[in-house]
């Protein structure tokens, strides 16, 4: 990157997606927001969407809303999300529950689908809830967790995985983008390896959906989960989504343990025994969180409008810019993320022994990154709502804090 | 009830809670809404609450909202709900997940707490999702379901339960108010029986919370769940709540299987292994559904303002009125709910072979009860939003439809 390209104003002026920033609450400032990978900003349309929902759809249609739209909403929204951002055909994606609950369902389903196999592979740097779920399911099902050590500034490589796969592997659990380092895993290659060993793969898309293109069908992933409050701007605690490959639905292999009325073959017959629905509906358990889906739905359409490839291009430009500024202005800081954008997601982590206090100082100054143990400051650069100017202000603020 | 007391206008004029109806969207008509026990009307304040949340709290505080308020929100809202409507002291109630997911956690936790015992007792007329969860957990844990036949126009009595309890009973699952008949179970007595046999009791409060007083602490219930989209008006798919008695938290007995970061002892240390939080936080798994809690919070305050005993008095008056009208005007219809208000919750079910088509005809006329298999039309009379006039219009519309 040349010196001239470090001019934030010029980069913002040349950004083909710049106009989309106006769609977000607060994007004009004063907060410099660098944590869109933890919680995305709301779209300005979200408040109006919620008002219309309360007054017309919920308040006007009342219980009829279930027949008219809501009953299918987890699947229709799932299909649209799949088309726009997941590289997945219809009938494989449903919105609902938290990421953790869906991970639990998926891990249980996967180990049940590979009977006799005794190991679940997961890396020690995967997100805590992924590891906790794996640990819990392994204990309750009498399996062993095969903990994988990976480069903490990177993530699970094919070499890492090949070294531990075997005839006893039931399941591999991996994050598409690592929550700390931002490492972008080669899911296609990892999936081939897992399948060659006869195992399933579960991909956590929390840190990639909406920022990095995903191709679940082409990669032949078995099951995946992701959240919607990061790059899909669904709001705090917005419901997660789950994907189950059509082949595991078609042959009835996929069975999850939380048997509820909304995942039953006929929810309103209310028969004596549970029989799972055919298709992705069987992933559901309880009443779908319709109110929680409102913010998300508009953001999926905005990603569709911008195009996920254009979103990714902006994302790469933002992280490249951040790294160029760090190289120039923060020589005392270690880049704890991949330098090669081909293996980097939408955020960049900067390591320094004082990053915990630096983060606290920045927050007081309305510059908002986040901190991850032990010494990482994350810059989460949500492509559609973050400007190059914010990145420049953020890096400058880190310099000031480190010097202060 | 005397003839004069069947005058809806007079009853509405004398209703001390009548003014509260203005707080709800659509309460002035034109829809005659008799399904508040499936989905409560929105409060008029809910849209404004959501707008303020999007623009100020989420949009303004962004990720800082988690530190400032949201992280504790499942427990602070749980405590307030417990105080207002559950008869439960602080530190035992959390809001989050769906009712089904919480039922799953509770049943798993309960059977783990009674090791060696092989049976779960549940009645055949309990709500489908309760039965499906029990069936699933029993299968995965190698237990047996002891299916209880109860009076379909009533519900689980102490005699019913005493006949099947024994040294092998791990858990009794019962609904406080039966979803079909409206039968109000004597939870205090059922709990004593269960405890005398060394079993736990899990009470489903979906059809009572916000309409019928609950006294979880005094009754010494072990665990309970309930939903918030019926008489708590949280909106379609609003998160459920769970209660775990303090004694099972204090001694660490309560352990649920969906191990996630939000239920861990220290969510942000992100350590290598899951250790459950002390207290009710251990019921949580994933990121709490903050957006989904917005409608609910205002309704809890409205119930507090009205007082749950006054709400119950209105509820009894509404159901008594409905039954008096049915006695007078619908002699061809069978009351499929208890006649004694002391054992009846907030809804009344009317049985007739043609009730499925009657419900369809009523919906076309903007009169909205619901239908439950095989022949029941339910009148769900949400105490704070339903008028006596609506009840009269509803019964008259049933007469017309049956005659049509």
PDB file of N, CA and C in Angstrom, chain A residues 114-119 121 146 162 164-171 193-199:
ATOM      1  N   UNK A 114     -22.531 -40.497  13.828  1.00  0.00           N
ATOM      2  CA  UNK A 114     -21.284 -41.253  13.634  1.00  0.00           C
ATOM      3  C   UNK A 114     -21.097 -42.212  14.810  1.00  0.00           C
ATOM      4  N   UNK A 115     -22.020 -43.167  14.977  1.00  0.00           N
ATOM      5  CA  UNK A 115     -21.963 -44.035  16.155  1.00  0.00           C
ATOM      6  C   UNK A 115     -20.687 -44.874  16.171  1.00  0.00           C
ATOM      7  N   UNK A 116     -20.193 -45.121  17.358  1.00  0.00           N
ATOM      8  CA  UNK A 116     -18.990 -45.934  17.507  1.00  0.00           C
ATOM      9  C   UNK A 116     -17.704 -45.129  17.472  1.00  0.00           C
ATOM     10  N   UNK A 117     -17.758 -43.942  16.925  1.00  0.00           N
ATOM     11  CA  UNK A 117     -16.565 -43.082  16.893  1.00  0.00           C
ATOM     12  C   UNK A 117     -16.494 -42.293  18.199  1.00  0.00           C
ATOM     13  N   UNK A 118     -15.288 -42.126  18.742  1.00  0.00           N
ATOM     14  CA  UNK A 118     -15.145 -41.694  20.141  1.00  0.00           C
ATOM     15  C   UNK A 118     -14.550 -40.316  20.329  1.00  0.00           C
ATOM     16  N   UNK A 119     -14.212 -39.615  19.250  1.00  0.00           N
ATOM     17  CA  UNK A 119     -13.495 -38.341  19.439  1.00  0.00           C
ATOM     18  C   UNK A 119     -14.151 -37.163  18.736  1.00  0.00           C
ATOM     19  N   UNK A 121     -12.887 -33.364  17.600  1.00  0.00           N
ATOM     20  CA  UNK A 121     -11.711 -32.510  17.453  1.00  0.00           C
ATOM     21  C   UNK A 121     -12.138 -31.048  17.499  1.00  0.00           C
ATOM     22  N   UNK A 146     -10.517 -34.206  21.496  1.00  0.00           N
ATOM     23  CA  UNK A 146      -9.141 -34.157  21.008  1.00  0.00           C
ATOM     24  C   UNK A 146      -8.800 -32.680  20.819  1.00  0.00           C
ATOM     25  N   UNK A 162      -5.023 -32.772   9.837  1.00  0.00           N
ATOM     26  CA  UNK A 162      -4.616 -34.086   9.309  1.00  0.00           C
ATOM     27  C   UNK A 162      -3.856 -34.901  10.363  1.00  0.00           C
ATOM     28  N   UNK A 164      -4.417 -35.258  13.444  1.00  0.00           N
ATOM     29  CA  UNK A 164      -5.204 -35.879  14.527  1.00  0.00           C
ATOM     30  C   UNK A 164      -6.412 -36.672  14.032  1.00  0.00           C
ATOM     31  N   UNK A 165      -6.750 -36.520  12.765  1.00  0.00           N
ATOM     32  CA  UNK A 165      -7.923 -37.238  12.246  1.00  0.00           C
ATOM     33  C   UNK A 165      -7.661 -38.736  12.193  1.00  0.00           C
ATOM     34  N   UNK A 166      -8.696 -39.500  12.389  1.00  0.00           N
ATOM     35  CA  UNK A 166      -8.538 -40.935  12.300  1.00  0.00           C
ATOM     36  C   UNK A 166      -9.888 -41.623  12.302  1.00  0.00           C
ATOM     37  N   UNK A 167      -9.866 -42.932  12.339  1.00  0.00           N
ATOM     38  CA  UNK A 167     -11.120 -43.690  12.278  1.00  0.00           C
ATOM     39  C   UNK A 167     -11.996 -43.495  13.507  1.00  0.00           C
ATOM     40  N   UNK A 168     -11.439 -42.888  14.544  1.00  0.00           N
ATOM     41  CA  UNK A 168     -12.233 -42.643  15.742  1.00  0.00           C
ATOM     42  C   UNK A 168     -12.837 -41.248  15.783  1.00  0.00           C
ATOM     43  N   UNK A 169     -12.524 -40.430  14.775  1.00  0.00           N
ATOM     44  CA  UNK A 169     -13.039 -39.057  14.790  1.00  0.00           C
ATOM     45  C   UNK A 169     -14.506 -39.048  14.375  1.00  0.00           C
ATOM     46  N   UNK A 170     -15.339 -38.558  15.260  1.00  0.00           N
ATOM     47  CA  UNK A 170     -16.759 -38.411  14.927  1.00  0.00           C
ATOM     48  C   UNK A 170     -17.023 -37.054  14.285  1.00  0.00           C
ATOM     49  N   UNK A 171     -16.369 -36.023  14.810  1.00  0.00           N
ATOM     50  CA  UNK A 171     -16.733 -34.652  14.451  1.00  0.00           C
ATOM     51  C   UNK A 171     -15.529 -33.730  14.591  1.00  0.00           C
ATOM     52  N   UNK A 193     -10.879 -33.186   4.315  1.00  0.00           N
ATOM     53  CA  UNK A 193     -10.092 -34.018   5.233  1.00  0.00           C
ATOM     54  C   UNK A 193     -10.997 -34.768   6.223  1.00  0.00           C
ATOM     55  N   UNK A 194     -11.925 -34.023   6.798  1.00  0.00           N
ATOM     56  CA  UNK A 194     -12.834 -34.644   7.766  1.00  0.00           C
ATOM     57  C   UNK A 194     -13.606 -35.783   7.097  1.00  0.00           C
ATOM     58  N   UNK A 195     -14.112 -35.504   5.909  1.00  0.00           N
ATOM     59  CA  UNK A 195     -14.907 -36.517   5.212  1.00  0.00           C
ATOM     60  C   UNK A 195     -14.054 -37.731   4.816  1.00  0.00           C
ATOM     61  N   UNK A 196     -12.817 -37.462   4.417  1.00  0.00           N
ATOM     62  CA  UNK A 196     -11.930 -38.585   4.080  1.00  0.00           C
ATOM     63  C   UNK A 196     -11.736 -39.510   5.282  1.00  0.00           C
ATOM     64  N   UNK A 197     -11.811 -38.921   6.476  1.00  0.00           N
ATOM     65  CA  UNK A 197     -11.667 -39.731   7.684  1.00  0.00           C
ATOM     66  C   UNK A 197     -13.015 -40.279   8.163  1.00  0.00           C
ATOM     67  N   UNK A 198     -14.074 -39.947   7.439  1.00  0.00           N
ATOM     68  CA  UNK A 198     -15.391 -40.454   7.824  1.00  0.00           C
ATOM     69  C   UNK A 198     -16.067 -39.639   8.911  1.00  0.00           C
ATOM     70  N   UNK A 199     -15.546 -38.439   9.180  1.00  0.00           N
ATOM     71  CA  UNK A 199     -16.116 -37.589  10.231  1.00  0.00           C
ATOM     72  C   UNK A 199     -17.027 -36.512   9.644  1.00  0.00           C
TER      73      UNK A 199
END
